[in-house]
Amino acid sequence: MGDDFGLNYEETELRLGLPGGNEGGGKRGFSETVDLKLNLATSRDEQTEDKEKSVVSGGSSGAVSKPHAKAQVVGWPPIRSFRKNILSAQKDNNVEIEKSEGQSATFVKVSVDGAPYLRKMDLKIYKSYQELYEALSKMFNSFTIGDCGANGLKDLMNENKLIDLLNGTEYVPTYEDKDGDWMLVGDVPWEMFVGSCNRLRIMKGSEAIGLAPRAVEKGKNRS
Amino acid sequence: MCVAPCMMNYFPEEVLEHIFNFVSSHKNRNAVSLVCKNWYFVERFSRDKVFIGNCYAISSERLISRFPRLRSLTLKGKPHFADFNLVPNDWGGYVYPWIEAMAKGNVNLEELRLKRMVVSDESLELLARSFANFKSLVLVSCEGFTTDGLAAIASNCRHLRELDLQENEVEDRRGKWLSCFPDSCTSLVSLNFACLKGEVNLAALERLVTRCRNLQSLRVNHAVPLEALQKILINAPQLTDLGTGSFIHDPLSETYIKLKSTFQKCTSVRSLSGFLEVSPSCLPVIYPVCSNLTSLNLSYASGIFNNELIKLMQHCQKLERLWILDTIGDEGLNVVASTCKELQELRVFPSDLYGVGNAAVTEVGLVAISAGCPKLNSILYFCQQMTNAALAIVAKNCPNFIRFRLCTINPVVPDAVTMQPLDEGFGAIVRACKGLKRLSVSGLLTDQVFLYIGMYAEQLEMLSIAFAGDSDKGMLYVLNGCKKLKKLEIRDSPFGNMALLADVGKYETMRSLWMSSCELTLGACRTLAKKMPMLNVEIINEGEQIDGGSDDRQKVEKMYLYRTLAGPRKDAPEFVLTL
């Protein structure tokens, strides 16, 4: 990039260098001598880097490539080793925790009001609410009339409720979160839901009035 | 004092001494001792607190003979850049000879405060045995000892009031050092073992806290779980300074509920730290304490996310000192700015040491703080980027800075907007902050910034420079301009022999000069050493074969010089060559 300026900086360039170093007393542009691991993600940062290279090393480098990341600059950023050690130990711990959490399954009890028994589902195998609803509908298929058909069920699941055509009641899927509160399924992002869901309960619409008035209203409007 | 010294000499010495008792700062005491011989003698026999900023500047014998009534000694060892691994192990800074000399000299030592020194178990054992009235041990960034040494202190110091271990490297022998405090020990006022890695006997800790009714400050390590902390707090509601251990718990548990009510009773706590392990859902427990806090250190709590931090900060209206990680973000700093109107000191540490992650603060956060916190006088700010414009605004908002340390993660990053060097920004800081005593600069910097520093930073005592400047002129501006300069440390900057030798007398007015990865040659260092016999000029050689016979043109990688009355030190290791 220095070449763009049309000036040859080399002759007037101030240099630093180690004994017997590259150009015998050349100025050590920071980016050249010390291997800095810069993980510059944005293009704006790339611009910064190129400009700083041309300012620092007088454009002799010319090259626009990022500094080659090999090792850290010794003692930079200037933080006490004690603090550095603690931070990296914490990072390792967090990575471990994430890994272990990633591996374990998240089985939650699923109850449907009126059903004779509960089921258990591993929330981790689903990637979205849509998949969860499909799985739920398959699991509790016996509660709907046969000639409703799978498609009909899917439509209804899309709108966040099950319709028990036999009784004409509506069901609302709810879950118990880590604080012990009963929440309507679907409000929070999927990952957050998986992380905070303790158990699922498919409630009868009549009971769900206080919990999810909108859902019940929606249901009423539909029927 | 309006009374002329000659009149003061008619006062009996007891009166002089009584007056001098009101002079406590060591700088003022030193000044008093220079007035005349009489004052020197009176001052000398009445001084009981001595501060030695460089343990190699003076010999222990001289210390003891000048101040026979010595009770409290503060010693600093390694140069500051040792904190960042620039000084090899075994460089020096041993405390043992000092303790030995004081023991032999029958000094009635009560307090020892050490920073960046090597402290062996033998020294701790000798300390514990030799001084019957020993009360206070404060170790900061020291190394070389194990929990066995602590056991010796605990067992033998019958009047121990303070055991304060800050960020030391301690080998944990998993012994029972805490249990070594005898049942008769009830004198503890301050106990800080947060930096220890191993377990302690929780029952012993609980008993110790219960019987030390005067305990004000307790900082435990991460091995002390929340249940234990809760039990301790119940027995010590008088605590003013608390450092938590592990802060992890299931918010639905009974312990958590007990903890809530316990914290509500801790109405005296003014300072809070720790949180090395923390689950954010537990944090609301400390909200009742937050509104009384004047000091909060969350700089090790990498487990708290920025939204939790923000919620927490909103409770801390009385905060005067805040140490935090950059996970707080500019947004969080905005909240701090609008909540913490009493803030005087802020330190923002980097959470992500290597990459350019999302967790970072920029000039925006700094400007917000400067605008919102009129009492701000001390800052340490690790940031991703900075601009001259922002620094100018900060300077305008906060002309009262005493300490200003800025550290950009990329050490030569230019102004994020203009791509210019950050010279003007720092120039604005030194122009506006007439009382500035400590400055660390970073980012892309030319000689110009040093011109500004030399011109305006009249009170500057300590300056840290890294990857900055273009030529010897930069260093010369500083040496010529900053009359009160005490410590200058420079790394990876193009300053060389000409700057070093321009004013050799200057170094006798300073405590020390560090230069590493600069442009010095052995010849210049030799010349300097020859001209200034009152300086120790040390060449720290790692792997390079610099010895007495080496050529003058040999480049010097690390040089550390300091004024001294003690001559070249006898404990220098092989890789240190004193010229």
JSON list of N, CA and C in Angstrom, two decimals, chain A residues 18-58:
[
{"chain": "A", "resi": 18, "resn": "LEU", "atom": "N", "xyz": [17.75, -6.33, 15.61]},
{"chain": "A", "resi": 18, "resn": "LEU", "atom": "CA", "xyz": [18.57, -7.10, 16.53]},
{"chain": "A", "resi": 18, "resn": "LEU", "atom": "C", "xyz": [19.95, -7.29, 15.91]},
{"chain": "A", "resi": 19, "resn": "PRO", "atom": "N", "xyz": [20.92, -7.60, 16.70]},
{"chain": "A", "resi": 19, "resn": "PRO", "atom": "CA", "xyz": [22.26, -7.83, 16.12]},
{"chain": "A", "resi": 19, "resn": "PRO", "atom": "C", "xyz": [22.19, -8.93, 15.09]},
{"chain": "A", "resi": 20, "resn": "GLY", "atom": "N", "xyz": [22.76, -8.68, 13.94]},
{"chain": "A", "resi": 20, "resn": "GLY", "atom": "CA", "xyz": [22.73, -9.66, 12.87]},
{"chain": "A", "resi": 20, "resn": "GLY", "atom": "C", "xyz": [21.35, -9.87, 12.32]},
{"chain": "A", "resi": 21, "resn": "GLY", "atom": "N", "xyz": [20.48, -8.92, 12.54]},
{"chain": "A", "resi": 21, "resn": "GLY", "atom": "CA", "xyz": [19.09, -9.06, 12.11]},
{"chain": "A", "resi": 21, "resn": "GLY", "atom": "C", "xyz": [18.94, -8.82, 10.63]},
{"chain": "A", "resi": 22, "resn": "ASN", "atom": "N", "xyz": [17.70, -8.87, 10.16]},
{"chain": "A", "resi": 22, "resn": "ASN", "atom": "CA", "xyz": [17.41, -8.90, 8.72]},
{"chain": "A", "resi": 22, "resn": "ASN", "atom": "C", "xyz": [18.18, -7.86, 7.92]},
{"chain": "A", "resi": 23, "resn": "GLU", "atom": "N", "xyz": [17.94, -6.60, 8.27]},
{"chain": "A", "resi": 23, "resn": "GLU", "atom": "CA", "xyz": [18.56, -5.60, 7.40]},
{"chain": "A", "resi": 23, "resn": "GLU", "atom": "C", "xyz": [19.58, -4.77, 8.14]},
{"chain": "A", "resi": 24, "resn": "GLY", "atom": "N", "xyz": [20.22, -5.38, 9.07]},
{"chain": "A", "resi": 24, "resn": "GLY", "atom": "CA", "xyz": [21.31, -4.73, 9.82]},
{"chain": "A", "resi": 24, "resn": "GLY", "atom": "C", "xyz": [20.92, -3.40, 10.42]},
{"chain": "A", "resi": 25, "resn": "GLY", "atom": "N", "xyz": [20.09, -3.37, 11.41]},
{"chain": "A", "resi": 25, "resn": "GLY", "atom": "CA", "xyz": [19.73, -2.11, 12.04]},
{"chain": "A", "resi": 25, "resn": "GLY", "atom": "C", "xyz": [18.42, -1.55, 11.51]},
{"chain": "A", "resi": 26, "resn": "GLY", "atom": "N", "xyz": [17.64, -2.39, 10.93]},
{"chain": "A", "resi": 26, "resn": "GLY", "atom": "CA", "xyz": [16.37, -1.91, 10.42]},
{"chain": "A", "resi": 26, "resn": "GLY", "atom": "C", "xyz": [15.35, -1.69, 11.53]},
{"chain": "A", "resi": 27, "resn": "LYS", "atom": "N", "xyz": [14.46, -0.75, 11.31]},
{"chain": "A", "resi": 27, "resn": "LYS", "atom": "CA", "xyz": [13.45, -0.47, 12.33]},
{"chain": "A", "resi": 27, "resn": "LYS", "atom": "C", "xyz": [12.48, -1.64, 12.39]},
{"chain": "A", "resi": 28, "resn": "ARG", "atom": "N", "xyz": [12.24, -2.03, 13.57]},
{"chain": "A", "resi": 28, "resn": "ARG", "atom": "CA", "xyz": [11.36, -3.17, 13.75]},
{"chain": "A", "resi": 28, "resn": "ARG", "atom": "C", "xyz": [9.94, -2.67, 13.77]},
{"chain": "A", "resi": 29, "resn": "GLY", "atom": "N", "xyz": [9.28, -2.77, 12.61]},
{"chain": "A", "resi": 29, "resn": "GLY", "atom": "CA", "xyz": [7.86, -2.47, 12.63]},
{"chain": "A", "resi": 29, "resn": "GLY", "atom": "C", "xyz": [7.22, -3.50, 13.53]},
{"chain": "A", "resi": 30, "resn": "PHE", "atom": "N", "xyz": [6.32, -3.03, 14.36]},
{"chain": "A", "resi": 30, "resn": "PHE", "atom": "CA", "xyz": [5.73, -3.95, 15.33]},
{"chain": "A", "resi": 30, "resn": "PHE", "atom": "C", "xyz": [5.21, -5.21, 14.67]},
{"chain": "A", "resi": 31, "resn": "SER", "atom": "N", "xyz": [4.53, -5.03, 13.56]},
{"chain": "A", "resi": 31, "resn": "SER", "atom": "CA", "xyz": [3.89, -6.18, 12.95]},
{"chain": "A", "resi": 31, "resn": "SER", "atom": "C", "xyz": [4.89, -7.14, 12.33]},
{"chain": "A", "resi": 32, "resn": "GLU", "atom": "N", "xyz": [6.07, -6.69, 12.09]},
{"chain": "A", "resi": 32, "resn": "GLU", "atom": "CA", "xyz": [7.05, -7.58, 11.47]},
{"chain": "A", "resi": 32, "resn": "GLU", "atom": "C", "xyz": [7.81, -8.41, 12.48]},
{"chain": "A", "resi": 33, "resn": "THR", "atom": "N", "xyz": [8.33, -7.73, 13.48]},
{"chain": "A", "resi": 33, "resn": "THR", "atom": "CA", "xyz": [9.23, -8.43, 14.36]},
{"chain": "A", "resi": 33, "resn": "THR", "atom": "C", "xyz": [8.52, -9.31, 15.36]},
{"chain": "A", "resi": 34, "resn": "VAL", "atom": "N", "xyz": [7.49, -8.75, 15.91]},
{"chain": "A", "resi": 34, "resn": "VAL", "atom": "CA", "xyz": [6.82, -9.53, 16.94]},
{"chain": "A", "resi": 34, "resn": "VAL", "atom": "C", "xyz": [5.63, -10.21, 16.31]},
{"chain": "A", "resi": 35, "resn": "ASP", "atom": "N", "xyz": [5.52, -11.47, 16.55]},
{"chain": "A", "resi": 35, "resn": "ASP", "atom": "CA", "xyz": [4.43, -12.20, 15.94]},
{"chain": "A", "resi": 35, "resn": "ASP", "atom": "C", "xyz": [3.17, -11.96, 16.74]},
{"chain": "A", "resi": 36, "resn": "LEU", "atom": "N", "xyz": [2.29, -11.22, 16.15]},
{"chain": "A", "resi": 36, "resn": "LEU", "atom": "CA", "xyz": [1.09, -10.88, 16.87]},
{"chain": "A", "resi": 36, "resn": "LEU", "atom": "C", "xyz": [-0.07, -11.66, 16.30]},
{"chain": "A", "resi": 37, "resn": "LYS", "atom": "N", "xyz": [-0.78, -12.28, 17.19]},
{"chain": "A", "resi": 37, "resn": "LYS", "atom": "CA", "xyz": [-1.92, -13.04, 16.72]},
{"chain": "A", "resi": 37, "resn": "LYS", "atom": "C", "xyz": [-3.13, -12.13, 16.71]},
{"chain": "A", "resi": 38, "resn": "LEU", "atom": "N", "xyz": [-3.42, -11.62, 15.56]},
{"chain": "A", "resi": 38, "resn": "LEU", "atom": "CA", "xyz": [-4.57, -10.75, 15.45]},
{"chain": "A", "resi": 38, "resn": "LEU", "atom": "C", "xyz": [-5.66, -11.47, 14.71]},
{"chain": "A", "resi": 39, "resn": "ASN", "atom": "N", "xyz": [-6.79, -11.58, 15.32]},
{"chain": "A", "resi": 39, "resn": "ASN", "atom": "CA", "xyz": [-7.88, -12.30, 14.69]},
{"chain": "A", "resi": 39, "resn": "ASN", "atom": "C", "xyz": [-8.88, -11.33, 14.13]},
{"chain": "A", "resi": 40, "resn": "LEU", "atom": "N", "xyz": [-8.39, -10.43, 13.32]},
{"chain": "A", "resi": 40, "resn": "LEU", "atom": "CA", "xyz": [-9.25, -9.34, 12.89]},
{"chain": "A", "resi": 40, "resn": "LEU", "atom": "C", "xyz": [-10.33, -9.85, 11.96]},
{"chain": "A", "resi": 41, "resn": "ALA", "atom": "N", "xyz": [-11.58, -9.68, 12.39]},
{"chain": "A", "resi": 41, "resn": "ALA", "atom": "CA", "xyz": [-12.68, -10.30, 11.68]},
{"chain": "A", "resi": 41, "resn": "ALA", "atom": "C", "xyz": [-13.27, -9.40, 10.61]},
{"chain": "A", "resi": 42, "resn": "THR", "atom": "N", "xyz": [-13.37, -8.10, 10.93]},
{"chain": "A", "resi": 42, "resn": "THR", "atom": "CA", "xyz": [-14.09, -7.22, 10.01]},
{"chain": "A", "resi": 42, "resn": "THR", "atom": "C", "xyz": [-13.16, -6.63, 8.98]},
{"chain": "A", "resi": 43, "resn": "SER", "atom": "N", "xyz": [-13.76, -6.22, 7.88]},
{"chain": "A", "resi": 43, "resn": "SER", "atom": "CA", "xyz": [-12.93, -5.65, 6.82]},
{"chain": "A", "resi": 43, "resn": "SER", "atom": "C", "xyz": [-12.39, -4.31, 7.24]},
{"chain": "A", "resi": 44, "resn": "ARG", "atom": "N", "xyz": [-13.14, -3.63, 8.13]},
{"chain": "A", "resi": 44, "resn": "ARG", "atom": "CA", "xyz": [-12.66, -2.33, 8.59]},
{"chain": "A", "resi": 44, "resn": "ARG", "atom": "C", "xyz": [-11.36, -2.50, 9.35]},
{"chain": "A", "resi": 45, "resn": "ASP", "atom": "N", "xyz": [-11.33, -3.56, 10.12]},
{"chain": "A", "resi": 45, "resn": "ASP", "atom": "CA", "xyz": [-10.10, -3.82, 10.86]},
{"chain": "A", "resi": 45, "resn": "ASP", "atom": "C", "xyz": [-8.96, -4.15, 9.92]},
{"chain": "A", "resi": 46, "resn": "GLU", "atom": "N", "xyz": [-9.28, -4.80, 8.82]},
{"chain": "A", "resi": 46, "resn": "GLU", "atom": "CA", "xyz": [-8.21, -5.10, 7.85]},
{"chain": "A", "resi": 46, "resn": "GLU", "atom": "C", "xyz": [-7.63, -3.82, 7.31]},
{"chain": "A", "resi": 47, "resn": "GLN", "atom": "N", "xyz": [-8.51, -2.85, 7.07]},
{"chain": "A", "resi": 47, "resn": "GLN", "atom": "CA", "xyz": [-8.02, -1.56, 6.57]},
{"chain": "A", "resi": 47, "resn": "GLN", "atom": "C", "xyz": [-7.09, -0.92, 7.57]},
{"chain": "A", "resi": 48, "resn": "THR", "atom": "N", "xyz": [-7.54, -0.94, 8.81]},
{"chain": "A", "resi": 48, "resn": "THR", "atom": "CA", "xyz": [-6.73, -0.36, 9.88]},
{"chain": "A", "resi": 48, "resn": "THR", "atom": "C", "xyz": [-5.34, -0.94, 9.87]},
{"chain": "A", "resi": 49, "resn": "GLU", "atom": "N", "xyz": [-5.32, -2.25, 9.79]},
{"chain": "A", "resi": 49, "resn": "GLU", "atom": "CA", "xyz": [-4.07, -2.97, 9.84]},
{"chain": "A", "resi": 49, "resn": "GLU", "atom": "C", "xyz": [-3.16, -2.58, 8.71]},
{"chain": "A", "resi": 50, "resn": "ASP", "atom": "N", "xyz": [-3.72, -2.50, 7.50]},
{"chain": "A", "resi": 50, "resn": "ASP", "atom": "CA", "xyz": [-2.88, -2.17, 6.35]},
{"chain": "A", "resi": 50, "resn": "ASP", "atom": "C", "xyz": [-2.33, -0.77, 6.49]},
{"chain": "A", "resi": 51, "resn": "LYS", "atom": "N", "xyz": [-3.20, 0.14, 6.92]},
{"chain": "A", "resi": 51, "resn": "LYS", "atom": "CA", "xyz": [-2.73, 1.52, 7.05]},
{"chain": "A", "resi": 51, "resn": "LYS", "atom": "C", "xyz": [-1.65, 1.60, 8.11]},
{"chain": "A", "resi": 52, "resn": "GLU", "atom": "N", "xyz": [-1.87, 0.85, 9.20]},
{"chain": "A", "resi": 52, "resn": "GLU", "atom": "CA", "xyz": [-0.88, 0.99, 10.25]},
{"chain": "A", "resi": 52, "resn": "GLU", "atom": "C", "xyz": [0.43, 0.40, 9.81]},
{"chain": "A", "resi": 53, "resn": "LYS", "atom": "N", "xyz": [0.36, -0.64, 9.02]},
{"chain": "A", "resi": 53, "resn": "LYS", "atom": "CA", "xyz": [1.59, -1.20, 8.49]},
{"chain": "A", "resi": 53, "resn": "LYS", "atom": "C", "xyz": [2.33, -0.18, 7.65]},
{"chain": "A", "resi": 54, "resn": "SER", "atom": "N", "xyz": [1.60, 0.56, 6.85]},
{"chain": "A", "resi": 54, "resn": "SER", "atom": "CA", "xyz": [2.29, 1.50, 5.97]},
{"chain": "A", "resi": 54, "resn": "SER", "atom": "C", "xyz": [2.83, 2.68, 6.75]},
{"chain": "A", "resi": 55, "resn": "VAL", "atom": "N", "xyz": [2.15, 3.07, 7.80]},
{"chain": "A", "resi": 55, "resn": "VAL", "atom": "CA", "xyz": [2.68, 4.16, 8.62]},
{"chain": "A", "resi": 55, "resn": "VAL", "atom": "C", "xyz": [3.91, 3.71, 9.38]},
{"chain": "A", "resi": 56, "resn": "VAL", "atom": "N", "xyz": [3.80, 2.55, 9.95]},
{"chain": "A", "resi": 56, "resn": "VAL", "atom": "CA", "xyz": [4.88, 2.08, 10.82]},
{"chain": "A", "resi": 56, "resn": "VAL", "atom": "C", "xyz": [6.13, 1.72, 10.05]},
{"chain": "A", "resi": 57, "resn": "SER", "atom": "N", "xyz": [5.95, 0.98, 8.98]},
{"chain": "A", "resi": 57, "resn": "SER", "atom": "CA", "xyz": [7.16, 0.51, 8.31]},
{"chain": "A", "resi": 57, "resn": "SER", "atom": "C", "xyz": [7.46, 1.25, 7.03]},
{"chain": "A", "resi": 58, "resn": "GLY", "atom": "N", "xyz": [6.87, 2.40, 6.88]},
{"chain": "A", "resi": 58, "resn": "GLY", "atom": "CA", "xyz": [7.23, 3.27, 5.77]},
{"chain": "A", "resi": 58, "resn": "GLY", "atom": "C", "xyz": [6.94, 2.70, 4.41]}
]
